[in-house]
Amino acid sequence: MKNVEPRTPSSDVPAAEHWPTPEHPAPQAQSASECDLVTVPARQGLEAVDILRRGALDVVGPVMTVGPVLHDDACDTLGFLVPPGTADAWDVPGSTCTQSDGPGVVVAPADGADWLLPPGEADLATDPAVLRAALGEAARLIEAADNCR
């Protein structure tokens, strides 16, 4: 079988660390109970999900670069599962990152929330560097759209 490396998008969104390449093999998966949660306004989050989902293609089809995503019932915010420890260095304006409570505490939708991308249909965690870039691109797109009115 031929070894195929995924292609990265032409934008400034870096390749996810969890895309396996010969130089960077896939890390071990983390369960949802070991993930931190980045919360952003829904408009920016939805735009970022779109950016991440169309972010890369490989020879056999799309490469998912977004992990599970929660949304609240009022659709005010989205929450991205990210690897544990992300909260320690998260500094993206307009968002928050909440530390996980550690192994054994399963991240589940609170009352009035549900999965936009449930675990099992997406990678187990979104790469924080890729999410940071996608949120920045989403903010620029939203600003451009708002300035066109």
PDB file of C-alpha atoms in Angstrom:
ATOM      1  CA  MET A   1       0.000   0.000   0.000  1.00  0.00           C
ATOM      2  CA  LYS A   2       1.326   3.409  -0.956  1.00  0.00           C
ATOM      3  CA  ASN A   3       2.080   5.843   1.901  1.00  0.00           C
ATOM      4  CA  VAL A   4       0.060   9.014   1.252  1.00  0.00           C
ATOM      5  CA  GLU A   5       0.517  12.239   3.186  1.00  0.00           C
ATOM      6  CA  PRO A   6      -2.551  14.474   3.566  1.00  0.00           C
ATOM      7  CA  ARG A   7      -2.535  17.797   1.773  1.00  0.00           C
ATOM      8  CA  THR A   8      -2.917  20.902   3.885  1.00  0.00           C
ATOM      9  CA  PRO A   9      -5.145  23.834   2.974  1.00  0.00           C
ATOM     10  CA  SER A  10      -3.661  26.861   1.257  1.00  0.00           C
ATOM     11  CA  SER A  11      -4.802  29.161   4.078  1.00  0.00           C
ATOM     12  CA  ASP A  12      -2.747  29.964   7.171  1.00  0.00           C
ATOM     13  CA  VAL A  13      -4.370  27.134   9.143  1.00  0.00           C
ATOM     14  CA  PRO A  14      -1.507  24.821  10.149  1.00  0.00           C
ATOM     15  CA  ALA A  15      -1.721  21.074   9.766  1.00  0.00           C
ATOM     16  CA  ALA A  16      -3.213  19.374  12.794  1.00  0.00           C
ATOM     17  CA  GLU A  17      -0.784  17.562  15.013  1.00  0.00           C
ATOM     18  CA  HIS A  18      -3.055  14.530  14.943  1.00  0.00           C
ATOM     19  CA  TRP A  19      -2.771  14.083  11.179  1.00  0.00           C
ATOM     20  CA  PRO A  20      -0.422  11.150  10.888  1.00  0.00           C
ATOM     21  CA  THR A  21       2.666  11.705   8.772  1.00  0.00           C
ATOM     22  CA  PRO A  22       5.978   9.844   8.807  1.00  0.00           C
ATOM     23  CA  GLU A  23       7.494  12.692  10.845  1.00  0.00           C
ATOM     24  CA  HIS A  24       4.506  13.021  13.206  1.00  0.00           C
ATOM     25  CA  PRO A  25       2.690   9.746  13.901  1.00  0.00           C
ATOM     26  CA  ALA A  26      -0.822   9.918  15.308  1.00  0.00           C
ATOM     27  CA  PRO A  27      -0.851  10.451  19.082  1.00  0.00           C
ATOM     28  CA  GLN A  28      -2.819   8.173  21.321  1.00  0.00           C
ATOM     29  CA  ALA A  29      -6.489   9.094  21.454  1.00  0.00           C
ATOM     30  CA  GLN A  30      -7.937  10.762  24.508  1.00  0.00           C
ATOM     31  CA  SER A  31     -11.384  10.134  25.811  1.00  0.00           C
ATOM     32  CA  ALA A  32     -13.882  12.949  26.155  1.00  0.00           C
ATOM     33  CA  SER A  33     -13.379  12.740  29.905  1.00  0.00           C
ATOM     34  CA  GLU A  34      -9.764  13.891  29.527  1.00  0.00           C
ATOM     35  CA  CYS A  35     -10.451  16.952  27.360  1.00  0.00           C
ATOM     36  CA  ASP A  36     -10.618  20.660  28.124  1.00  0.00           C
ATOM     37  CA  LEU A  37     -13.433  22.732  26.600  1.00  0.00           C
ATOM     38  CA  VAL A  38     -12.999  25.931  24.540  1.00  0.00           C
ATOM     39  CA  THR A  39     -16.214  27.988  24.489  1.00  0.00           C
ATOM     40  CA  VAL A  40     -16.815  30.639  21.819  1.00  0.00           C
ATOM     41  CA  PRO A  41     -19.758  32.700  20.533  1.00  0.00           C
ATOM     42  CA  ALA A  42     -21.941  30.588  18.249  1.00  0.00           C
ATOM     43  CA  ARG A  43     -21.452  32.665  15.095  1.00  0.00           C
ATOM     44  CA  GLN A  44     -17.675  32.491  15.309  1.00  0.00           C
ATOM     45  CA  GLY A  45     -17.789  28.840  16.368  1.00  0.00           C
ATOM     46  CA  LEU A  46     -20.003  27.772  13.475  1.00  0.00           C
ATOM     47  CA  GLU A  47     -17.733  29.580  11.032  1.00  0.00           C
ATOM     48  CA  ALA A  48     -14.704  27.872  12.612  1.00  0.00           C
ATOM     49  CA  VAL A  49     -16.389  24.445  12.347  1.00  0.00           C
ATOM     50  CA  ASP A  50     -16.953  25.102   8.649  1.00  0.00           C
ATOM     51  CA  ILE A  51     -13.326  26.197   8.191  1.00  0.00           C
ATOM     52  CA  LEU A  52     -12.059  23.127  10.015  1.00  0.00           C
ATOM     53  CA  ARG A  53     -14.342  20.675   8.196  1.00  0.00           C
ATOM     54  CA  ARG A  54     -13.275  21.906   4.770  1.00  0.00           C
ATOM     55  CA  GLY A  55      -9.699  22.480   5.866  1.00  0.00           C
ATOM     56  CA  ALA A  56      -7.967  19.567   4.193  1.00  0.00           C
ATOM     57  CA  LEU A  57      -8.440  16.766   1.732  1.00  0.00           C
ATOM     58  CA  ASP A  58      -6.433  13.671   1.161  1.00  0.00           C
ATOM     59  CA  VAL A  59      -6.504  11.271  -1.733  1.00  0.00           C
ATOM     60  CA  VAL A  60      -9.426   9.249  -0.380  1.00  0.00           C
ATOM     61  CA  GLY A  61     -11.576  12.086   0.965  1.00  0.00           C
ATOM     62  CA  PRO A  62     -11.857  14.758   3.627  1.00  0.00           C
ATOM     63  CA  VAL A  63      -9.586  14.724   6.650  1.00  0.00           C
ATOM     64  CA  MET A  64     -11.496  15.763   9.751  1.00  0.00           C
ATOM     65  CA  THR A  65      -9.623  18.384  11.739  1.00  0.00           C
ATOM     66  CA  VAL A  66     -12.378  19.138  14.220  1.00  0.00           C
ATOM     67  CA  GLY A  67     -13.276  17.067  17.241  1.00  0.00           C
ATOM     68  CA  PRO A  68     -16.573  16.905  19.101  1.00  0.00           C
ATOM     69  CA  VAL A  69     -18.436  20.198  19.431  1.00  0.00           C
ATOM     70  CA  LEU A  70     -21.202  21.124  21.896  1.00  0.00           C
ATOM     71  CA  HIS A  71     -23.836  23.818  21.404  1.00  0.00           C
ATOM     72  CA  ASP A  72     -26.159  25.341  23.939  1.00  0.00           C
ATOM     73  CA  ASP A  73     -29.926  25.233  23.494  1.00  0.00           C
ATOM     74  CA  ALA A  74     -30.171  28.972  22.836  1.00  0.00           C
ATOM     75  CA  CYS A  75     -27.408  28.606  20.211  1.00  0.00           C
ATOM     76  CA  ASP A  76     -25.390  31.341  21.935  1.00  0.00           C
ATOM     77  CA  THR A  77     -22.159  29.362  22.275  1.00  0.00           C
ATOM     78  CA  LEU A  78     -20.250  26.395  20.910  1.00  0.00           C
ATOM     79  CA  GLY A  79     -17.755  24.313  22.884  1.00  0.00           C
ATOM     80  CA  PHE A  80     -14.814  22.529  21.243  1.00  0.00           C
ATOM     81  CA  LEU A  81     -13.195  19.573  22.996  1.00  0.00           C
ATOM     82  CA  VAL A  82      -9.423  20.110  23.048  1.00  0.00           C
ATOM     83  CA  PRO A  83      -6.584  18.080  24.598  1.00  0.00           C
ATOM     84  CA  PRO A  84      -6.067  18.311  28.359  1.00  0.00           C
ATOM     85  CA  GLY A  85      -3.739  21.102  29.423  1.00  0.00           C
ATOM     86  CA  THR A  86      -4.944  23.475  26.714  1.00  0.00           C
ATOM     87  CA  ALA A  87      -6.590  25.709  29.329  1.00  0.00           C
ATOM     88  CA  ASP A  88      -3.197  26.417  30.894  1.00  0.00           C
ATOM     89  CA  ALA A  89      -2.076  28.453  27.870  1.00  0.00           C
ATOM     90  CA  TRP A  90      -5.333  29.429  26.139  1.00  0.00           C
ATOM     91  CA  ASP A  91      -5.323  33.167  25.374  1.00  0.00           C
ATOM     92  CA  VAL A  92      -7.737  33.720  22.481  1.00  0.00           C
ATOM     93  CA  PRO A  93      -9.808  36.887  23.066  1.00  0.00           C
ATOM     94  CA  GLY A  94     -13.569  36.336  23.104  1.00  0.00           C
ATOM     95  CA  SER A  95     -13.275  32.704  24.176  1.00  0.00           C
ATOM     96  CA  THR A  96     -12.722  30.730  27.351  1.00  0.00           C
ATOM     97  CA  CYS A  97     -11.070  27.388  27.984  1.00  0.00           C
ATOM     98  CA  THR A  98     -12.224  25.295  30.921  1.00  0.00           C
ATOM     99  CA  GLN A  99     -10.021  22.561  32.352  1.00  0.00           C
ATOM    100  CA  SER A 100     -11.391  19.072  32.486  1.00  0.00           C
ATOM    101  CA  ASP A 101     -12.124  17.613  35.882  1.00  0.00           C
ATOM    102  CA  GLY A 102      -9.806  14.744  35.065  1.00  0.00           C
ATOM    103  CA  PRO A 103     -10.270  11.157  33.961  1.00  0.00           C
ATOM    104  CA  GLY A 104     -13.543   9.565  34.901  1.00  0.00           C
ATOM    105  CA  VAL A 105     -15.627  12.720  34.475  1.00  0.00           C
ATOM    106  CA  VAL A 106     -17.390  12.378  31.164  1.00  0.00           C
ATOM    107  CA  VAL A 107     -18.015  15.564  29.211  1.00  0.00           C
ATOM    108  CA  ALA A 108     -21.715  15.484  28.485  1.00  0.00           C
ATOM    109  CA  PRO A 109     -24.139  18.117  27.357  1.00  0.00           C
ATOM    110  CA  ALA A 110     -25.576  20.078  30.263  1.00  0.00           C
ATOM    111  CA  ASP A 111     -29.290  20.790  30.437  1.00  0.00           C
ATOM    112  CA  GLY A 112     -30.225  22.778  27.348  1.00  0.00           C
ATOM    113  CA  ALA A 113     -27.164  21.686  25.354  1.00  0.00           C
ATOM    114  CA  ASP A 114     -26.465  19.016  22.767  1.00  0.00           C
ATOM    115  CA  TRP A 115     -23.738  17.797  20.437  1.00  0.00           C
ATOM    116  CA  LEU A 116     -23.245  19.571  17.123  1.00  0.00           C
ATOM    117  CA  LEU A 117     -20.537  16.994  16.311  1.00  0.00           C
ATOM    118  CA  PRO A 118     -20.834  14.105  18.782  1.00  0.00           C
ATOM    119  CA  PRO A 119     -17.916  11.991  19.950  1.00  0.00           C
ATOM    120  CA  GLY A 120     -17.516   9.062  17.623  1.00  0.00           C
ATOM    121  CA  GLU A 121     -18.424  11.108  14.552  1.00  0.00           C
ATOM    122  CA  ALA A 122     -15.368  13.336  14.926  1.00  0.00           C
ATOM    123  CA  ASP A 123     -11.809  13.089  16.173  1.00  0.00           C
ATOM    124  CA  LEU A 124     -11.576  12.979  19.960  1.00  0.00           C
ATOM    125  CA  ALA A 125     -10.067  16.449  20.325  1.00  0.00           C
ATOM    126  CA  THR A 126      -9.459  19.455  18.126  1.00  0.00           C
ATOM    127  CA  ASP A 127      -5.830  20.504  17.879  1.00  0.00           C
ATOM    128  CA  PRO A 128      -5.565  23.812  19.825  1.00  0.00           C
ATOM    129  CA  ALA A 129      -3.217  25.450  17.295  1.00  0.00           C
ATOM    130  CA  VAL A 130      -5.541  24.579  14.437  1.00  0.00           C
ATOM    131  CA  LEU A 131      -8.572  25.790  16.427  1.00  0.00           C
ATOM    132  CA  ARG A 132      -6.805  29.068  17.277  1.00  0.00           C
ATOM    133  CA  ALA A 133      -6.069  29.666  13.573  1.00  0.00           C
ATOM    134  CA  ALA A 134      -9.628  28.754  12.530  1.00  0.00           C
ATOM    135  CA  LEU A 135     -11.135  31.072  15.157  1.00  0.00           C
ATOM    136  CA  GLY A 136      -8.898  33.887  13.914  1.00  0.00           C
ATOM    137  CA  GLU A 137      -9.929  33.264  10.318  1.00  0.00           C
ATOM    138  CA  ALA A 138     -13.583  33.085  11.383  1.00  0.00           C
ATOM    139  CA  ALA A 139     -13.297  36.430  13.204  1.00  0.00           C
ATOM    140  CA  ARG A 140     -11.780  38.042  10.096  1.00  0.00           C
ATOM    141  CA  LEU A 141     -14.540  36.637   7.859  1.00  0.00           C
ATOM    142  CA  ILE A 142     -17.261  37.838  10.222  1.00  0.00           C
ATOM    143  CA  GLU A 143     -15.701  41.308  10.439  1.00  0.00           C
ATOM    144  CA  ALA A 144     -15.452  41.496   6.644  1.00  0.00           C
ATOM    145  CA  ALA A 145     -19.080  40.406   6.229  1.00  0.00           C
ATOM    146  CA  ASP A 146     -20.286  42.900   8.829  1.00  0.00           C
ATOM    147  CA  ASN A 147     -18.349  45.727   7.144  1.00  0.00           C
ATOM    148  CA  CYS A 148     -20.022  45.001   3.795  1.00  0.00           C
ATOM    149  CA  ARG A 149     -23.449  46.001   5.071  1.00  0.00           C
TER     150      ARG A 149
END
